[in-house]
Amino acid sequence: MTMLPSPRRFTSDAATGAAYDHGAHVVEWTPAGHAPVLWMSGASRFDMASAIRGGVPICLPWFGAGRSLDLAPAHGFARIRTWFVSEATTTPAGTTVRYNLELAPSEVFPHSLNAEYLVVFGTELALELTVTNPGTDAFTIEEALHTYIAVGDIHSVVVSGLDGCAYLDKAPEAPATAVVQQGDIVFTDETDRVYSSTGDVVITDPLLKRRIIVSKTNSANTVVWNPWIAKAAAMPDFGDDEWTGMLCVEGANALGDAITVEPGASHTMSYRLRVEAL
Ligand code: TA6
């Protein structure tokens, strides 16, 4: 098993941050005056064959097992490939890192795909994923910035901004058809939902005395996930008791909102985090 080299670490007046070239995987963002915003598992693997557990995994060119429900690796290749850093500049306002990836055609995804990922570690965390089709045939992708947020205790967290939005519930024994969110989200069991939503989402965390605002562009879906007890215990790279300290709120284009990219065209999805003290 080939272990990963150390991550790139960045410090500016605005924030500190860190990312691995493996998966262009952001693993830390701490804006000045706040506690770390991203969650990392203490059981994460750091080898070339595995996805890192926590931070911001990039799901591409499919989400989960894909729309056909039979694709592997889970969440696609991007998070287990080494990305190339084409720019890394720091000013007092923050650090900008530009990652690039060229995916060659494969049996499971028979298209060349180029991706560029812009990360700004500033007073906000700004992420921008651009997918370009260099080939001669259109292709369809799913994508997600699968962000793990650190929370004080999931039992006291409230998520607002999704009231009235339809969602597909992927939790065990959930209905196969979409349901509509009623009010804010509170967490009492495994929660795994793909919402149809383009708007901002607010994560209110009374224990850490902060709210985190998630903003997106060109993202039709917001995914909300906490594995709860049984699923946390079933994941070898996730500590059995870690589920209370994390929540995924992801910007995505998945399932029926997959994106078709014409030859020579590009699609850019953006995702931003902002922290406010309560
Ligand atoms: O985004 C939520 C989800 O699709 C869950 O169903 C769960 O599988 C999670 O992603 C983590 O997936 P991973 O392949 O990283 O273990």
Coordinates of C-alpha atoms and ligand atoms in Angstrom, one line a residue:
M1 CA 0.0 0.0 0.0
T2 CA 1.6 3.3 -1.1
M3 CA 1.1 6.0 1.5
L4 CA 0.4 9.6 0.5
P5 CA 3.0 12.3 0.7
S6 CA 2.2 15.1 3.2
P7 CA -0.5 17.6 2.2
R8 CA 0.3 21.1 1.1
R9 CA -0.3 23.5 3.9
F10 CA -1.2 27.2 3.5
T11 CA -1.3 30.2 5.9
S12 CA -2.5 33.7 5.3
D13 CA -3.9 36.5 7.5
A14 CA -7.3 35.2 6.4
A15 CA -7.1 31.5 7.1
T16 CA -5.1 28.3 7.2
G17 CA -5.8 25.4 4.9
A18 CA -4.4 22.1 3.7
A19 CA -4.9 19.9 0.7
Y20 CA -3.6 16.6 -0.7
D21 CA -2.7 16.4 -4.4
H22 CA -4.4 13.0 -4.1
G23 CA -8.0 13.8 -5.1
A24 CA -7.2 17.5 -4.9
H25 CA -8.6 16.8 -1.5
V26 CA -9.1 19.8 0.8
V27 CA -8.6 18.5 4.4
E28 CA -8.5 21.7 6.5
W29 CA -9.9 25.2 6.4
T30 CA -9.7 27.4 9.5
P31 CA -10.7 31.0 9.0
A32 CA -9.0 33.5 11.3
G33 CA -10.8 33.7 14.6
H34 CA -12.7 30.5 14.2
A35 CA -12.3 26.8 15.0
P36 CA -11.6 24.4 12.1
V37 CA -14.6 24.1 9.9
L38 CA -14.0 20.8 8.1
W39 CA -14.2 17.4 9.8
M40 CA -11.6 14.6 9.3
S41 CA -12.0 11.0 10.5
G42 CA -9.3 9.8 12.9
A43 CA -9.5 6.5 11.1
S44 CA -9.1 7.8 7.5
R45 CA -6.8 6.0 5.2
F46 CA -4.0 8.0 3.5
D47 CA -3.0 5.6 0.7
M48 CA -3.1 6.0 -3.1
A49 CA -5.8 3.4 -3.5
S50 CA -8.3 4.9 -1.1
A51 CA -10.4 8.1 -0.7
I52 CA -9.6 10.2 2.3
R53 CA -12.4 10.3 4.8
G54 CA -13.4 13.8 5.6
G55 CA -12.6 17.3 4.3
V56 CA -14.0 17.8 0.7
P57 CA -13.9 14.7 -1.5
I58 CA -14.6 15.4 -5.2
C59 CA -17.2 13.0 -6.6
L60 CA -16.7 12.8 -10.4
P61 CA -17.7 11.6 -13.0
W62 CA -20.5 9.9 -11.0
F63 CA -22.1 10.1 -7.6
G64 CA -22.4 7.0 -5.3
A65 CA -22.7 4.0 -7.6
G66 CA -23.9 6.2 -10.5
R67 CA -27.3 6.5 -12.0
S68 CA -27.1 2.8 -13.1
L69 CA -26.4 1.9 -9.4
D70 CA -23.6 -0.4 -10.4
L71 CA -20.5 1.8 -11.0
A72 CA -17.2 1.5 -9.2
P73 CA -15.2 3.0 -7.5
A74 CA -17.8 4.7 -5.4
H75 CA -18.2 8.4 -6.3
G76 CA -16.0 8.0 -9.4
F77 CA -12.2 8.3 -10.0
A78 CA -11.4 11.9 -9.3
R79 CA -11.0 11.5 -5.5
I80 CA -8.4 8.7 -6.0
R81 CA -6.3 10.3 -8.7
T82 CA -3.3 12.6 -8.2
W83 CA -4.2 16.1 -9.5
F84 CA -1.6 18.5 -10.8
V85 CA -1.1 21.9 -9.1
S86 CA -0.9 24.6 -11.8
E87 CA -1.0 27.6 -9.4
A88 CA -0.6 28.2 -5.7
T89 CA -0.4 31.9 -4.6
T90 CA -0.8 33.4 -1.1
T91 CA -1.7 37.0 -0.3
P92 CA -2.9 38.4 3.1
A93 CA -6.4 37.9 1.7
G94 CA -5.9 34.2 1.3
T95 CA -4.4 31.4 -0.7
T96 CA -5.6 30.4 -4.2
V97 CA -4.7 26.9 -5.4
R98 CA -5.5 25.6 -8.9
Y99 CA -5.6 21.9 -9.5
N100 CA -5.9 20.1 -12.8
L101 CA -6.8 16.5 -13.8
E102 CA -7.0 14.7 -17.1
L103 CA -9.0 11.5 -17.0
A104 CA -8.4 9.1 -19.8
P105 CA -11.2 7.0 -21.3
S106 CA -12.0 3.8 -19.4
E107 CA -14.4 0.9 -19.8
V108 CA -16.7 2.4 -17.2
F109 CA -16.5 6.0 -18.5
P110 CA -15.3 5.8 -22.2
H111 CA -14.5 9.6 -22.6
S112 CA -11.6 11.8 -22.0
L113 CA -12.5 14.4 -19.3
N114 CA -10.5 17.4 -18.1
A115 CA -11.2 18.9 -14.7
E116 CA -9.9 22.1 -13.1
Y117 CA -10.5 22.8 -9.4
L118 CA -10.0 26.3 -8.0
V119 CA -9.7 26.4 -4.2
V120 CA -9.5 29.7 -2.3
F121 CA -8.7 29.5 1.4
G122 CA -9.8 32.9 2.6
T123 CA -12.3 34.3 5.1
E124 CA -14.6 32.1 3.1
L125 CA -13.8 28.7 1.6
A126 CA -14.5 29.0 -2.2
L127 CA -14.4 26.0 -4.4
E128 CA -15.0 25.9 -8.1
L129 CA -15.1 22.7 -10.2
T130 CA -14.9 23.0 -14.0
V131 CA -15.4 19.9 -16.2
T132 CA -14.4 20.2 -19.8
N133 CA -15.1 17.8 -22.7
P134 CA -12.0 17.6 -24.9
G135 CA -13.5 14.9 -27.1
T136 CA -15.9 14.6 -30.1
D137 CA -18.9 13.0 -28.3
A138 CA -21.0 14.5 -25.6
F139 CA -20.8 12.9 -22.1
T140 CA -23.0 13.0 -19.1
I141 CA -21.5 13.3 -15.6
E142 CA -22.6 13.5 -12.0
E143 CA -20.5 15.5 -9.6
A144 CA -20.4 16.5 -5.9
L145 CA -18.2 18.5 -3.5
H146 CA -18.9 16.1 -0.7
T147 CA -18.0 18.4 2.2
Y148 CA -17.7 17.1 5.8
I149 CA -18.5 19.9 8.3
A150 CA -17.3 19.7 11.9
V151 CA -20.2 20.1 14.4
G152 CA -20.3 20.1 18.2
D153 CA -23.0 17.4 18.4
I154 CA -25.3 16.3 15.5
H155 CA -28.2 16.0 18.0
S156 CA -28.3 19.8 18.5
V157 CA -27.6 20.9 14.9
V158 CA -30.4 22.4 12.8
V159 CA -30.2 22.8 9.0
S160 CA -32.4 25.4 7.4
G161 CA -32.9 26.5 3.8
L162 CA -34.4 23.3 2.4
D163 CA -38.0 23.8 3.6
G164 CA -40.4 22.9 0.7
C165 CA -37.6 21.2 -1.3
A166 CA -38.2 17.7 -2.7
Y167 CA -35.7 15.1 -1.8
L168 CA -34.8 11.5 -2.5
D169 CA -34.3 9.7 0.8
K170 CA -31.5 7.1 0.6
A171 CA -31.7 6.0 4.2
P172 CA -32.8 2.4 4.9
E173 CA -36.6 1.7 4.6
A174 CA -37.1 5.1 3.1
P175 CA -39.8 5.5 0.4
A176 CA -38.6 5.1 -3.2
T177 CA -40.4 8.3 -4.3
A178 CA -39.4 11.8 -3.5
V179 CA -40.8 13.5 -0.4
V180 CA -40.9 17.2 0.5
Q181 CA -39.0 18.8 3.3
Q182 CA -41.2 20.2 6.0
G183 CA -39.4 23.0 7.9
D184 CA -35.8 22.7 9.2
I185 CA -33.9 19.5 9.4
V186 CA -33.0 18.0 12.8
F187 CA -31.1 14.7 13.1
T188 CA -32.5 11.7 15.0
D189 CA -31.3 8.8 12.8
E190 CA -29.2 8.0 9.7
T191 CA -29.9 10.8 7.2
D192 CA -29.0 10.5 3.6
R193 CA -31.0 12.8 1.3
V194 CA -30.5 14.2 -2.2
Y195 CA -32.5 17.5 -2.3
S196 CA -33.5 19.4 -5.4
S197 CA -32.2 22.8 -4.3
T198 CA -30.0 25.6 -5.6
G199 CA -30.3 27.9 -2.6
D200 CA -28.2 28.6 0.4
V201 CA -28.3 26.2 3.4
V202 CA -27.6 27.3 7.0
I203 CA -26.1 24.9 9.5
T204 CA -26.7 26.2 13.0
D205 CA -24.4 24.7 15.7
P206 CA -25.3 25.8 19.2
L207 CA -22.4 23.9 20.8
L208 CA -19.7 25.4 18.6
K209 CA -21.7 28.7 18.8
R210 CA -21.6 29.2 15.0
R211 CA -23.6 29.0 11.9
I212 CA -22.1 27.9 8.6
I213 CA -23.7 29.2 5.4
V214 CA -23.4 27.0 2.3
S215 CA -23.8 28.8 -1.0
K216 CA -23.7 27.3 -4.5
T217 CA -23.9 28.1 -8.2
N218 CA -24.8 25.7 -11.0
S219 CA -25.6 23.0 -8.5
A220 CA -29.1 21.5 -8.7
N221 CA -28.7 19.3 -5.7
T222 CA -27.8 19.6 -2.0
V223 CA -26.9 16.3 -0.3
V224 CA -27.3 16.0 3.5
W225 CA -25.7 13.0 5.2
N226 CA -25.0 11.7 8.6
P227 CA -24.4 8.0 8.9
W228 CA -25.6 7.6 12.5
I229 CA -24.6 4.6 14.6
A230 CA -24.9 1.5 12.4
K231 CA -23.4 2.9 9.2
A232 CA -20.6 4.6 11.1
A233 CA -19.7 1.3 12.7
A234 CA -19.8 -0.4 9.2
M235 CA -17.2 1.9 7.7
P236 CA -13.6 0.8 8.5
D237 CA -12.2 4.4 7.9
F238 CA -14.8 6.0 10.1
G239 CA -14.6 5.8 13.9
D240 CA -17.6 4.1 15.6
D241 CA -18.2 7.2 17.8
E242 CA -17.3 9.9 15.3
W243 CA -20.7 10.3 13.7
T244 CA -21.9 12.8 16.4
G245 CA -19.2 15.3 15.3
M246 CA -19.8 15.6 11.6
L247 CA -22.4 16.5 9.0
C248 CA -22.1 16.4 5.2
V249 CA -23.8 19.2 3.3
E250 CA -22.7 18.8 -0.3
G251 CA -23.1 20.7 -3.5
A252 CA -23.9 18.3 -6.3
N253 CA -25.5 17.6 -9.7
A254 CA -26.6 14.0 -9.4
L255 CA -29.3 11.5 -10.4
G256 CA -31.9 13.2 -12.6
D257 CA -29.8 16.4 -12.5
A258 CA -26.7 14.9 -14.1
I259 CA -24.9 17.3 -16.5
T260 CA -24.4 16.7 -20.2
V261 CA -21.2 18.4 -21.5
E262 CA -21.1 18.9 -25.3
P263 CA -17.7 18.4 -27.2
G264 CA -15.5 21.4 -26.5
A265 CA -17.8 22.7 -23.8
S266 CA -17.3 23.2 -20.0
H267 CA -19.5 23.2 -16.9
T268 CA -18.5 25.0 -13.7
M269 CA -20.1 24.3 -10.3
S270 CA -19.2 26.5 -7.3
Y271 CA -19.5 26.0 -3.6
R272 CA -18.7 28.4 -0.8
L273 CA -18.6 28.2 3.0
R274 CA -18.9 31.2 5.4
V275 CA -18.8 31.1 9.2
E276 CA -20.7 33.4 11.5
A277 CA -20.4 33.4 15.3
L278 CA -23.7 32.9 17.1
Ligands
TA6_1 O1 -23.3 11.7 0.1 C1 -23.8 10.6 0.9 C2 -23.3 9.3 0.4 O2 -23.7 9.0 -0.9 C3 -23.8 8.2 1.4 O3 -24.7 7.4 0.8 C4 -22.5 7.5 1.8 O4 -22.2 6.4 0.9 C5 -21.5 8.6 1.7 O5 -21.8 9.3 0.4 C6 -20.0 8.2 1.7 O6 -19.6 7.5 0.6 P1 -18.1 6.9 0.6 O7 -18.0 6.2 -0.7 O8 -17.2 8.1 0.7 O9 -18.0 6.0 1.8

